Amino acid sequence: MSFQNAVLEGVLERITYANEDNGYTVARVDSGRGGGELLTVVGSLLGAQVGESLRMEGRWGSHPQYGRQFTVENYTTVLPATVQGIRRYLGSGLIKGIGPRIAERIVDHFGTSTLDVIEADPRKLIEVPGLGPKRTEKIAAAWDEQKAIKEVMVFLQGVGVSTSIAVRIYKKYGDASISVVKNQPYRLAADVWGIGFLTADRIAQSVGIPHDSPERVKAGLQYALSQSTDQGHCYLPEERLISDAVKLLQVDTGLVIDCLGRLAAEEEGVVKETVPGEDGQPLTAVYLVPFHRAELSLAAQLRRLLHAPEDRMAAFQDVDWEAALGWLAERTGAQLAPEQRQAVQLALSEKVAVLTGGPGCGKSFTVRSVVELARAKKARVVLAAPTGRAAKRLSELTGADASTVHRLLELKPGGDAAYDRDRPLEADLIVVDEASMLDLLLANKLIKAVPPGAHLLLVGDVDQLPSVGAGEVLRDLLAEGGPVPSVRLKRIFRQAQQSGVVTNAHRINSGAQPVTHGLRDFFLFAEDDAEEAGKLTVDVVARRIPAKFGLDPRRDVQVLTPMHRGPAGAGTLNGLLQQAVSPARPDVPEKRFGGRVFRVGDKVTQIRNNYEKGACGVFNGTVGVVTALHAEDQRLTVRTDEDEEVEYDFDELDELAHAYAVTIHRSQGSEYPAVVIPVTTSAWMMLQRNLLYTAVTRAKRLVVLVGSRRAIGQAVRTVSAGRRCTALDHRLRGGAALPGSDRCSGG
């Protein structure tokens, strides 16, 4: 039941729910009517901040479950007029540098003139005891920025852009924000993280850019290509790109073909090239420029390394292998199996080599043996892996320092590396573990930095999921008939055969059902209903595993899900797990941002590459723990799994997501004592063999599956459909078209 239009004025006290996509908010407001009773308001409160005084237009109504509430149709911010209102407004953390204590002091000094002073003559703030010139300056700058952002937000409100994106637009363009949004909205999709083509298109529509504008079509084509790189493709066949763009843009096919021709002719972001299709017949591939350059460069650099005339480890060309391996066995206390021995010899005598194999097959011991022998000959050995956790593991294994690839190359803001072809790494042997995670762009940066004559050993499990970024580098290097020598370890060692985790990983990989009873380290909690499976997953993590195995639910247990959405997806489970493992407590500081609440102690993950953060950037997939939260400075601190303290301003919190549950794709390269995997029929389209295999191989000691036997059966039976669109193996062979090449075609 609802009533006629009304106006409600009040101070926004807290936001209890906010949908980041559409701005729908549920909040509590103090109308100042006495008794301290808070009123519930619902509707689009996009951009409103806790502590602000709002004038809301809308209507009163009654919700069957939540009672009387006010539905907001539109609102304006009004500055508070009373001393109490001003104190609360300033103390809410809205202005960086002012917390409750400082707000108290300022308002005690200036009373109801406080906001006029900050607006007109902020230098006067220096009169307030304890406020120095530095902090005064900071407060004045934060006030101005807040005003400018508000202006941009009011303009963007009409097109449904969220607060966090409005802030980013302002940070990118400053005073030019409104002009860019009005006149060049498609620039936003390229320049501002978090704005895709669809948001830019909505803005463009609202500022009157025609539906069939060539600018719109070109932006749409680039968006379709960039979406395909997010799905792992380095290019799209031209026909498929055109049909995707027609569907996306709802315009005439002729216009799309014409605009694609113009983009390619001007080399304005895209390149066309003929490569072999699935049937060996030529097809026209369309690449975004950076991916085309990287693929050409990576193939050329690998061939350069393979054929380098010099050899920085020439001592191994005529070594007495029996003596060398005898010395190694004495040192390590174990003999190498024949295929391990072959891999060791290959790595030390060939310039580029690949070592692959599943869990329990001795990859780690083989790597350790390579490093021991190289060191014995005084070689400079450099060790790296794509993630912090994998680098730590490599370091523990070899007893030498290992770093992430990003740190090794010293990537700088903008993504350029300090080490490249002109300034190569100082190394004779470079070993990269978890190489299945290397995407095309990172692999290209890495290979450029390998000095001629040095040896490169790439180690990884090719049966795991391919990299999150575009490309299938490890698989392309292992392609039959390619120039890169490789060894695949297949024999499971006796001690590994005792592990249910290892034996089930191999069963899954060979298409057999995992054994889920009678094992001490591999369990199934059967539950067909996805919602119940989600709740059961939380119970397993928070109560059952700690009780039976004594593991810490936050530090030692990781939930890995096939997908983000759904009742047993990472999004829902993160909310439930945070409640169970890190509930709200009066003594634990927290910050609500959009639909999430961040607390000290939360497990979080970075969800974009940010080259500006930390010593050498913070990258998509980096995991850490929130160690501090400063309301006054509007900042929280995360300690990453590389033991680095990284600061986040509150308006950057959309770069972080909770990590109590992460998707299996995001878990690559990491290892956890215990892994809990919800496998439900609600994730049916995602269920495939390499997904489940990757999840199981992340566990060191314990795997618990939660869900339906039918869903597990589907995952084991389903082999990943089709290869990614890449032409790296074709280029490695020298570029000749090969009949029967099994790469992606236009379907």
XYZ file of C-alpha atoms in Angstrom:
747
model
C 0.000 0.000 0.000
C 1.462 3.425 -0.890
C 0.471 7.068 -0.424
C 0.754 10.301 -2.428
C 3.973 12.188 -3.112
C 5.804 13.491 -0.070
C 9.089 15.122 0.940
C 11.376 13.742 3.646
C 14.421 15.527 5.009
C 17.003 13.766 7.148
C 20.587 12.735 7.736
C 21.735 9.516 6.077
C 22.851 7.404 9.044
C 23.708 4.083 7.415
C 23.362 2.130 4.183
C 22.145 -1.409 4.850
C 22.114 -2.599 1.229
C 23.314 -1.152 -2.070
C 23.262 -2.688 -5.539
C 26.338 -1.412 -7.390
C 24.807 -2.122 -10.818
C 21.579 -0.133 -10.582
C 22.078 2.107 -7.529
C 19.080 0.601 -5.640
C 19.723 1.288 -1.962
C 18.134 0.477 1.386
C 19.172 3.021 4.020
C 18.328 4.368 7.466
C 17.720 8.083 7.927
C 17.437 10.285 11.026
C 14.709 12.835 10.365
C 15.516 14.662 13.630
C 11.933 14.249 14.856
C 13.136 13.240 18.294
C 13.327 9.892 20.026
C 16.343 8.941 17.893
C 14.131 6.663 15.755
C 15.617 5.864 12.341
C 13.380 5.678 9.268
C 13.852 3.211 6.411
C 14.228 4.656 2.898
C 14.544 2.650 -0.337
C 15.264 3.593 -3.956
C 18.077 5.043 -6.023
C 20.370 6.955 -3.675
C 23.270 6.852 -6.097
C 26.189 8.885 -4.720
C 24.657 9.711 -1.325
C 27.185 9.366 1.496
C 26.621 8.521 5.151
C 26.487 11.773 7.165
C 24.941 13.861 4.387
C 21.672 15.738 4.868
C 19.229 14.750 2.133
C 16.014 16.247 0.817
C 14.151 13.262 -0.664
C 11.044 13.328 -2.812
C 8.948 10.181 -3.033
C 6.109 8.427 -1.250
C 5.398 6.633 1.971
C 4.410 3.017 1.810
C 4.296 -0.163 3.823
C 6.307 -3.328 3.234
C 4.678 -6.587 4.452
C 7.928 -7.726 6.087
C 9.802 -4.501 6.945
C 6.911 -2.161 7.807
C 6.667 1.559 7.029
C 9.241 2.905 4.561
C 9.842 5.838 2.243
C 10.461 5.145 -1.488
C 12.809 7.776 -2.927
C 12.183 8.982 -6.484
C 14.852 11.677 -6.463
C 16.918 13.508 -3.894
C 19.204 16.502 -3.431
C 21.957 17.000 -0.888
C 21.459 19.906 1.486
C 24.166 21.123 3.799
C 23.223 20.730 7.465
C 22.390 23.948 9.322
C 22.602 22.950 13.012
C 25.810 22.541 15.001
C 24.884 18.915 15.723
C 24.164 18.232 12.014
C 27.444 19.867 10.908
C 29.415 17.892 13.486
C 27.882 14.615 12.320
C 28.313 15.540 8.635
C 32.006 16.371 8.986
C 32.703 13.457 11.333
C 31.196 10.865 8.969
C 34.459 10.351 7.054
C 33.074 12.143 4.007
C 36.020 14.578 3.839
C 39.452 12.929 3.837
C 41.458 14.090 6.863
C 38.447 14.843 9.107
C 37.299 12.192 11.552
C 34.893 12.531 14.507
C 37.528 14.054 16.869
C 38.742 16.720 14.404
C 35.129 17.489 13.399
C 34.321 18.105 17.073
C 37.226 20.564 17.402
C 36.391 22.461 14.181
C 32.690 22.797 15.043
C 33.472 23.809 18.656
C 35.587 26.640 17.205
C 33.393 27.905 14.337
C 29.881 26.708 15.278
C 27.242 27.124 12.547
C 29.724 29.057 10.332
C 31.926 25.950 9.974
C 30.897 24.977 6.439
C 31.072 28.589 5.200
C 34.633 28.839 6.558
C 35.740 25.597 4.817
C 34.080 26.752 1.598
C 35.208 30.405 1.505
C 38.372 30.687 3.604
C 39.787 27.270 4.573
C 43.059 28.888 5.739
C 41.166 29.937 8.877
C 41.078 26.260 9.922
C 44.607 26.769 11.233
C 42.998 28.581 14.201
C 41.646 25.223 15.392
C 43.929 23.703 18.070
C 45.929 20.759 16.688
C 45.333 21.571 12.982
C 48.626 22.372 11.225
C 49.009 23.969 7.764
C 49.493 20.546 6.102
C 46.225 19.096 7.371
C 44.395 22.375 6.666
C 45.549 22.225 3.039
C 44.544 18.579 2.782
C 41.037 19.284 4.127
C 40.546 22.205 1.694
C 41.641 20.049 -1.286
C 39.389 17.151 -0.202
C 36.415 19.549 0.134
C 36.975 20.930 -3.398
C 37.350 17.446 -4.854
C 34.187 16.302 -3.099
C 32.255 19.259 -4.610
C 33.590 18.596 -8.114
C 32.802 14.868 -7.871
C 29.261 15.735 -6.706
C 28.787 17.896 -9.810
C 29.923 15.046 -12.078
C 27.704 12.641 -10.139
C 24.617 14.798 -10.478
C 25.231 14.884 -14.234
C 25.819 11.100 -14.405
C 22.895 10.232 -12.155
C 20.495 10.544 -15.075
C 22.287 7.744 -16.926
C 22.558 5.373 -13.960
C 26.343 5.438 -13.462
C 27.438 4.239 -10.032
C 29.235 6.429 -7.501
C 32.524 4.568 -7.771
C 32.596 5.040 -11.555
C 31.748 8.744 -11.239
C 34.709 9.091 -8.873
C 36.973 7.313 -11.378
C 35.781 9.505 -14.255
C 36.589 12.557 -12.154
C 40.034 11.183 -11.206
C 40.810 10.508 -14.869
C 39.599 13.759 -16.429
C 39.264 16.241 -13.533
C 37.469 19.422 -14.584
C 37.116 18.099 -18.161
C 34.902 15.204 -16.921
C 31.523 16.590 -17.999
C 32.889 17.737 -21.364
C 34.359 14.254 -22.140
C 31.163 12.504 -21.047
C 29.038 14.780 -23.257
C 31.248 14.888 -26.338
C 33.344 11.690 -26.380
C 31.521 9.116 -24.238
C 33.117 6.114 -26.007
C 36.522 7.280 -24.722
C 35.327 6.219 -21.280
C 35.277 2.536 -22.261
C 38.952 2.681 -23.271
C 40.218 5.047 -20.556
C 38.337 4.247 -17.351
C 38.515 0.839 -15.677
C 35.051 -0.458 -14.820
C 33.311 1.279 -17.734
C 32.662 -1.140 -20.536
C 31.116 -0.387 -23.880
C 27.591 -0.975 -22.552
C 27.847 1.776 -19.898
C 29.554 4.146 -22.356
C 26.820 3.347 -24.894
C 24.079 4.140 -22.384
C 25.760 7.485 -21.638
C 26.216 8.182 -25.382
C 22.535 7.517 -25.990
C 21.504 9.908 -23.241
C 23.735 12.707 -24.633
C 22.246 12.236 -28.101
C 24.873 10.305 -30.110
C 23.072 8.506 -33.000
C 22.538 4.734 -32.889
C 24.283 4.277 -36.278
C 27.180 6.667 -35.635
C 30.486 5.248 -37.013
C 32.097 6.168 -33.649
C 29.583 3.901 -31.904
C 30.137 1.011 -34.345
C 33.952 1.245 -34.119
C 33.769 1.315 -30.324
C 31.401 -1.684 -30.416
C 33.781 -3.703 -32.626
C 36.685 -3.007 -30.281
C 34.497 -3.941 -27.325
C 33.527 -7.278 -28.951
C 37.240 -8.041 -29.510
C 38.147 -7.032 -25.996
C 35.352 -9.287 -24.635
C 36.828 -12.167 -26.622
C 40.291 -11.557 -25.078
C 38.590 -11.752 -21.653
C 37.407 -15.214 -22.739
C 40.993 -16.141 -23.636
C 41.034 -15.570 -27.424
C 43.917 -13.663 -29.013
C 41.840 -12.929 -32.135
C 38.376 -13.539 -33.560
C 37.639 -14.867 -37.046
C 36.304 -11.912 -39.076
C 32.904 -13.505 -39.776
C 32.336 -14.248 -36.110
C 33.368 -10.716 -35.093
C 30.949 -9.176 -37.612
C 28.023 -11.325 -36.459
C 28.847 -10.618 -32.746
C 28.961 -6.861 -33.474
C 25.673 -6.867 -35.444
C 23.990 -8.654 -32.506
C 25.515 -6.266 -29.955
C 24.892 -3.013 -31.836
C 21.617 -3.887 -33.604
C 22.775 -2.118 -36.792
C 23.067 -3.068 -40.454
C 25.766 -5.677 -41.353
C 27.047 -3.419 -44.163
C 27.760 -0.613 -41.693
C 29.710 -3.004 -39.408
C 31.791 -4.316 -42.364
C 32.484 -0.751 -43.488
C 33.577 0.416 -39.989
C 35.754 -2.688 -39.486
C 37.431 -1.965 -42.832
C 38.119 1.609 -41.690
C 39.487 0.490 -38.312
C 41.856 -1.997 -39.980
C 42.938 0.412 -42.758
C 43.803 3.123 -40.246
C 45.354 0.487 -37.929
C 43.138 2.183 -35.382
C 43.348 -0.468 -32.713
C 42.821 -3.582 -34.893
C 44.857 -5.689 -37.321
C 43.612 -8.239 -39.877
C 45.763 -11.224 -40.848
C 45.249 -14.582 -42.540
C 45.993 -17.597 -40.319
C 45.142 -21.317 -40.671
C 41.668 -22.291 -39.445
C 40.566 -25.525 -37.800
C 40.476 -27.385 -41.105
C 43.839 -25.981 -42.231
C 42.094 -23.586 -44.609
C 43.035 -19.898 -44.299
C 40.733 -17.635 -42.298
C 40.846 -13.882 -41.700
C 41.730 -13.206 -38.061
C 41.046 -9.821 -36.470
C 43.301 -8.884 -33.536
C 43.443 -5.956 -31.168
C 46.866 -4.370 -31.862
C 48.567 -5.263 -28.516
C 47.698 -8.972 -28.906
C 48.886 -9.123 -32.516
C 52.191 -7.462 -31.593
C 52.655 -9.746 -28.583
C 51.997 -12.941 -30.564
C 54.456 -11.963 -33.325
C 57.037 -10.839 -30.777
C 56.731 -13.920 -28.527
C 57.212 -16.338 -31.446
C 60.200 -14.338 -32.781
C 61.860 -14.066 -29.345
C 61.460 -17.809 -28.652
C 63.015 -18.680 -32.002
C 65.828 -16.204 -31.264
C 66.548 -17.922 -27.926
C 66.372 -21.427 -29.426
C 68.900 -20.547 -32.133
C 71.219 -18.248 -30.145
C 74.839 -19.079 -31.124
C 76.202 -18.404 -27.607
C 75.506 -20.675 -24.600
C 75.747 -19.361 -21.046
C 75.773 -22.928 -19.702
C 78.163 -24.470 -22.232
C 79.669 -26.612 -19.448
C 76.699 -28.985 -19.785
C 77.316 -29.711 -23.487
C 80.076 -32.233 -22.700
C 79.414 -33.055 -19.046
C 79.784 -36.636 -17.750
C 76.104 -37.165 -16.919
C 76.682 -40.389 -14.941
C 79.092 -38.590 -12.625
C 76.903 -35.467 -12.403
C 73.746 -37.446 -11.582
C 75.678 -39.633 -9.105
C 76.833 -36.472 -7.289
C 73.238 -35.190 -7.343
C 71.844 -38.437 -5.855
C 74.339 -38.229 -2.981
C 73.390 -34.605 -2.366
C 69.593 -35.083 -2.489
C 69.419 -38.624 -1.165
C 67.222 -39.803 -4.070
C 67.651 -41.163 -7.589
C 65.954 -39.553 -10.593
C 63.490 -41.695 -12.571
C 64.407 -42.066 -16.301
C 61.973 -39.373 -17.537
C 63.066 -36.988 -14.753
C 66.669 -37.573 -15.781
C 65.722 -36.789 -19.397
C 64.067 -33.533 -18.250
C 67.135 -32.486 -16.227
C 69.465 -33.099 -19.173
C 67.114 -31.256 -21.524
C 66.856 -28.167 -19.303
C 70.628 -27.926 -18.896
C 71.589 -28.594 -22.505
C 68.733 -26.891 -24.468
C 68.153 -23.117 -24.534
C 64.358 -23.414 -24.114
C 62.580 -26.434 -22.619
C 59.156 -27.275 -21.182
C 58.488 -29.693 -18.318
C 54.874 -30.757 -17.788
C 53.030 -33.396 -15.761
C 50.330 -33.851 -13.119
C 50.567 -33.920 -9.307
C 52.754 -36.587 -7.672
C 54.823 -37.151 -10.849
C 57.981 -35.509 -9.536
C 58.004 -32.100 -11.258
C 59.188 -30.398 -8.060
C 62.089 -32.792 -7.452
C 63.108 -32.476 -11.114
C 63.181 -28.665 -10.836
C 65.213 -28.873 -7.629
C 67.691 -31.190 -9.387
C 68.073 -28.784 -12.346
C 68.755 -25.891 -9.965
C 71.265 -27.903 -7.832
C 73.295 -28.937 -10.906
C 73.230 -25.444 -12.429
C 74.427 -23.948 -9.149
C 77.203 -26.536 -8.907
C 78.551 -25.110 -12.176
C 78.301 -21.543 -10.727
C 75.420 -20.585 -13.041
C 73.292 -17.554 -12.093
C 69.833 -19.020 -11.536
C 66.677 -16.865 -11.502
C 63.405 -18.367 -10.247
C 59.919 -16.954 -10.884
C 56.214 -17.829 -10.930
C 53.086 -15.890 -11.925
C 51.668 -15.631 -8.356
C 53.085 -14.791 -4.937
C 52.078 -18.152 -3.465
C 53.649 -20.126 -6.308
C 56.857 -18.077 -5.995
C 56.988 -18.813 -2.240
C 56.568 -22.526 -2.920
C 59.348 -22.483 -5.533
C 61.622 -20.693 -3.068
C 60.945 -23.296 -0.323
C 61.582 -26.112 -2.789
C 64.935 -24.859 -4.084
C 66.220 -22.943 -1.053
C 66.791 -19.890 -3.276
C 64.919 -16.615 -3.728
C 61.997 -16.728 -6.146
C 59.777 -13.807 -7.135
C 56.648 -13.194 -9.132
C 57.194 -12.565 -12.851
C 55.866 -9.025 -12.350
C 58.440 -8.274 -9.647
C 61.235 -9.967 -11.565
C 60.615 -7.724 -14.584
C 59.939 -4.666 -12.379
C 56.795 -3.688 -14.241
C 56.197 0.064 -14.105
C 53.030 2.204 -14.255
C 51.568 1.708 -17.716
C 52.806 -1.892 -17.795
C 56.278 -1.380 -19.300
C 58.997 -3.571 -17.814
C 62.352 -2.348 -16.473
C 63.906 -5.481 -18.024
C 63.446 -6.184 -21.734
C 65.452 -6.982 -24.847
C 67.621 -3.854 -24.453
C 68.203 -4.498 -20.756
C 67.969 -8.278 -20.217
C 67.980 -10.057 -16.865
C 71.324 -11.053 -15.364
C 70.822 -14.811 -15.574
C 72.233 -18.015 -17.046
C 69.161 -20.130 -16.203
C 65.593 -18.857 -15.715
C 63.035 -21.292 -14.262
C 59.336 -20.319 -14.372
C 56.911 -22.503 -12.416
C 53.089 -22.671 -12.920
C 53.662 -21.725 -16.574
C 50.092 -22.747 -17.525
C 49.130 -19.378 -16.006
C 51.298 -17.326 -18.374
C 49.040 -15.400 -20.719
C 50.238 -14.047 -24.063
C 51.034 -10.495 -22.874
C 52.964 -11.539 -19.747
C 54.821 -14.362 -21.536
C 55.924 -11.869 -24.195
C 57.272 -9.443 -21.567
C 59.113 -12.291 -19.826
C 60.708 -13.843 -22.926
C 61.902 -10.416 -24.116
C 63.954 -10.118 -20.913
C 65.776 -13.480 -21.309
C 69.359 -12.769 -22.416
C 70.645 -14.574 -25.550
C 72.477 -17.771 -24.608
C 70.607 -18.152 -21.290
C 68.471 -21.243 -20.681
C 64.744 -20.974 -20.023
C 62.805 -23.803 -18.338
C 59.012 -23.473 -18.237
C 57.316 -25.820 -15.763
C 53.567 -26.366 -15.536
C 50.625 -28.738 -15.808
C 49.151 -28.359 -19.310
C 45.953 -30.220 -18.291
C 44.949 -27.447 -15.901
C 42.790 -24.527 -16.974
C 44.573 -22.171 -19.359
C 45.595 -18.671 -18.226
C 42.987 -16.143 -17.098
C 44.352 -13.706 -19.715
C 44.306 -14.331 -23.481
C 46.320 -17.125 -25.069
C 47.229 -20.750 -24.380
C 50.974 -20.286 -24.251
C 52.017 -23.544 -22.556
C 49.770 -25.664 -24.804
C 51.033 -23.864 -27.934
C 54.663 -24.487 -26.895
C 53.861 -28.181 -26.443
C 52.061 -28.478 -29.819
C 53.153 -31.503 -31.828
C 55.883 -30.794 -34.347
C 56.787 -27.473 -32.699
C 60.382 -26.355 -32.186
C 60.410 -26.293 -28.345
C 61.760 -29.508 -26.731
C 59.691 -30.890 -23.850
C 59.269 -33.769 -21.387
C 55.985 -34.957 -19.912
C 56.235 -36.770 -16.536
C 53.546 -39.472 -16.324
C 54.576 -41.896 -13.585
C 52.978 -41.295 -10.155
C 55.549 -41.932 -7.419
C 54.782 -44.482 -4.734
C 54.462 -42.003 -1.843
C 52.050 -39.885 -3.920
C 49.885 -42.958 -4.571
C 48.960 -42.919 -0.858
C 47.236 -39.547 -1.363
C 43.536 -39.535 -2.273
C 43.980 -35.975 -3.563
C 46.680 -37.050 -6.062
C 45.029 -40.293 -7.179
C 41.623 -38.608 -7.629
C 43.190 -35.735 -9.584
C 44.592 -38.303 -12.038
C 41.276 -40.200 -12.123
C 39.407 -36.996 -13.007
C 42.016 -36.107 -15.638
C 41.601 -39.504 -17.291
C 37.771 -39.241 -17.281
C 37.058 -41.530 -14.295
C 34.831 -40.619 -11.326
C 36.737 -39.668 -8.156
C 36.586 -42.107 -5.225
C 34.697 -40.304 -2.452
C 34.519 -42.858 0.370
C 37.088 -44.718 2.456
C 39.774 -42.012 2.055
C 41.294 -39.847 4.797
C 41.810 -36.763 2.642
C 39.006 -36.706 0.024
C 35.301 -36.428 0.914
C 31.927 -35.772 -0.687
C 28.970 -34.194 1.143
C 26.115 -35.041 -1.218
C 23.429 -32.348 -1.601
C 21.360 -31.902 -4.771
C 19.798 -28.523 -3.949
C 22.194 -25.672 -4.856
C 21.051 -23.346 -2.056
C 21.424 -26.079 0.565
C 24.825 -26.992 -0.922
C 25.879 -23.353 -0.404
C 24.852 -23.445 3.273
C 26.518 -26.832 3.738
C 29.751 -25.473 2.198
C 29.809 -22.722 4.842
C 29.223 -25.280 7.617
C 32.052 -27.480 6.288
C 34.471 -24.524 6.223
C 33.528 -22.800 9.465
C 32.747 -25.789 11.699
C 33.428 -29.293 10.384
C 36.964 -28.958 8.982
C 38.274 -26.991 12.020
C 36.687 -29.588 14.372
C 38.027 -32.686 12.576
C 41.379 -31.473 11.199
C 42.223 -28.482 13.419
C 42.646 -26.196 10.385
C 42.023 -22.441 10.560
C 38.978 -21.619 8.363
C 40.431 -18.291 7.208
C 44.111 -19.152 6.761
C 44.066 -22.845 5.769
C 40.757 -23.461 3.978
C 39.816 -22.106 0.543
C 36.431 -22.450 -1.162
C 36.792 -22.825 -4.946
C 33.644 -22.446 -7.052
C 32.988 -23.090 -10.759
C 31.292 -19.701 -11.130
C 30.704 -16.348 -9.438
C 26.901 -16.198 -9.627
C 24.241 -18.456 -8.177
C 23.366 -19.797 -4.696
C 26.626 -21.786 -4.490
C 28.700 -19.219 -6.428
C 31.605 -17.167 -5.066
C 29.471 -13.991 -4.681
C 26.834 -15.522 -2.385
C 29.310 -17.717 -0.498
C 31.595 -14.783 0.291
C 28.721 -13.048 2.095
C 27.836 -16.187 4.066
C 31.451 -17.102 4.850
C 32.312 -13.571 5.983
C 29.336 -13.754 8.369
C 30.507 -17.140 9.686
C 34.271 -16.522 9.836
C 34.627 -12.722 10.336
C 31.292 -11.479 11.738
C 30.684 -7.816 12.625
C 31.976 -6.943 16.107
C 31.967 -3.586 17.900
C 35.775 -3.688 18.265
C 36.448 -4.491 14.563
C 36.447 -1.461 12.224
C 34.532 -1.856 8.957
C 33.682 0.072 5.778
C 30.659 -0.463 3.559
C 31.345 0.013 -0.126
C 28.553 -0.617 -2.612
C 27.142 -4.038 -1.816
C 30.163 -5.142 0.280
C 31.400 -4.580 3.814
C 35.159 -4.677 4.385
C 36.431 -5.535 7.878
C 39.855 -5.793 9.458
C 40.759 -9.498 9.157
C 38.877 -10.010 5.864
C 40.467 -12.207 3.194
C 40.446 -10.174 -0.063
C 41.666 -10.404 -3.656
C 42.637 -7.755 -6.215
C 40.405 -7.964 -9.312
C 42.355 -5.853 -11.844
C 45.967 -5.189 -12.774
C 46.979 -1.900 -11.155
C 50.535 -0.876 -12.049
C 50.345 2.204 -9.796
C 49.963 0.265 -6.525
C 52.638 -1.270 -4.311
C 56.320 -1.472 -5.210
C 55.805 -3.086 -8.640
C 52.056 -3.021 -9.140
C 49.339 -5.242 -7.684
C 47.887 -7.764 -10.092
C 44.592 -9.467 -10.786
C 44.376 -12.500 -8.469
C 46.724 -11.204 -5.734
C 45.291 -12.313 -2.363
C 45.731 -10.640 1.009
C 44.232 -9.799 4.394
C 42.844 -6.428 5.513
C 45.149 -5.386 8.377
C 43.994 -1.808 9.085
C 41.120 0.544 8.348
C 41.425 4.326 8.891
C 38.048 6.102 8.734
C 39.613 9.558 9.038
C 42.063 9.110 6.145
C 39.484 7.021 4.197
C 41.976 4.263 3.616
C 42.428 0.593 4.320
C 45.594 -1.506 4.275
C 45.979 -4.992 2.807
C 48.902 -7.306 3.514
C 49.310 -9.347 0.314
C 50.528 -12.936 0.061
C 53.837 -11.436 -1.082
C 54.097 -9.814 2.390
C 53.650 -6.309 1.010
C 51.493 -3.683 2.750
C 49.295 -1.993 0.099
C 47.088 1.040 0.776
C 43.621 1.490 -0.789
C 41.630 4.730 -0.643
C 37.958 4.055 0.094
C 37.042 5.145 -3.446
C 39.304 2.374 -4.819
C 37.569 -0.460 -2.978
C 35.881 -1.698 -6.157
C 39.342 -3.112 -7.037
C 38.961 -5.538 -4.120
C 36.608 -8.481 -3.652
C 36.296 -10.873 -0.737
C 38.305 -14.070 -1.155
C 36.798 -16.544 1.332
C 35.425 -18.115 -1.862
C 37.044 -17.543 -5.261
C 36.330 -18.978 -8.682
C 38.533 -21.889 -9.728
C 39.966 -19.713 -12.529
C 41.194 -17.202 -9.943
C 42.850 -19.928 -7.832
C 45.400 -20.929 -10.467
C 48.985 -21.019 -9.249
C 47.906 -21.107 -5.597
C 48.027 -24.023 -3.195
C 46.016 -24.370 0.010
C 46.116 -26.936 2.851
C 42.384 -27.648 2.332
C 40.042 -26.963 -0.568
C 36.221 -27.087 -0.479
C 34.525 -27.280 -3.897
C 30.766 -26.805 -4.310
C 29.769 -28.686 -7.496
C 26.087 -28.164 -8.280
C 23.852 -28.498 -11.309
C 23.232 -24.709 -11.155
C 26.778 -24.353 -12.603
C 25.978 -26.902 -15.363
C 27.343 -24.871 -18.307
C 30.681 -24.334 -16.533
C 31.273 -27.933 -15.473
C 34.189 -29.475 -17.337
C 37.068 -31.793 -16.629
C 39.972 -29.329 -16.537
C 37.989 -27.062 -14.179
C 37.445 -29.794 -11.569
C 41.000 -31.129 -12.086
C 42.475 -27.645 -11.501
C 40.411 -27.217 -8.298
C 41.466 -30.600 -6.865
C 45.166 -30.014 -7.669
C 45.115 -26.764 -5.594
C 44.869 -28.838 -2.369
C 47.935 -29.955 -0.411
C 46.209 -32.094 2.228
C 42.446 -32.213 1.927
C 39.621 -31.928 -0.635
C 35.926 -31.755 0.257
C 33.377 -31.788 -2.587
C 29.912 -30.472 -1.694
C 27.055 -31.006 -4.134
C 25.479 -33.508 -6.475
C 26.976 -36.696 -7.902
C 25.245 -35.835 -11.191
C 27.101 -32.511 -11.404
C 30.433 -34.194 -10.597
C 29.714 -36.773 -13.315
C 29.000 -33.969 -15.803
C 32.298 -32.243 -14.929
C 34.345 -35.433 -15.312
C 32.705 -36.371 -18.659
C 32.905 -32.928 -20.285
C 36.149 -32.185 -22.077
C 36.625 -28.449 -22.694
C 34.957 -27.520 -25.978
C 37.377 -26.199 -28.570
C 40.674 -24.408 -28.378
C 41.169 -20.713 -27.868
C 41.765 -18.627 -30.974
C 45.557 -18.304 -31.046
C 48.135 -18.556 -33.816
C 51.262 -18.878 -31.655
C 52.049 -22.512 -32.535
C 51.578 -21.644 -36.239
C 54.061 -18.747 -35.863
C 56.527 -20.896 -33.915
C 56.644 -23.300 -36.818
C 57.683 -20.382 -39.010
C 54.212 -19.297 -40.079
C 53.404 -21.930 -42.734
C 49.730 -22.929 -42.839
C 49.308 -26.462 -41.535
C 46.465 -28.720 -42.660
C 44.452 -30.130 -39.777
C 45.584 -27.465 -37.290
C 43.115 -27.785 -34.384
C 42.661 -24.153 -33.517
C 39.449 -22.192 -33.169
C 37.360 -21.602 -36.268
C 34.547 -19.190 -36.929
C 31.869 -21.206 -35.131
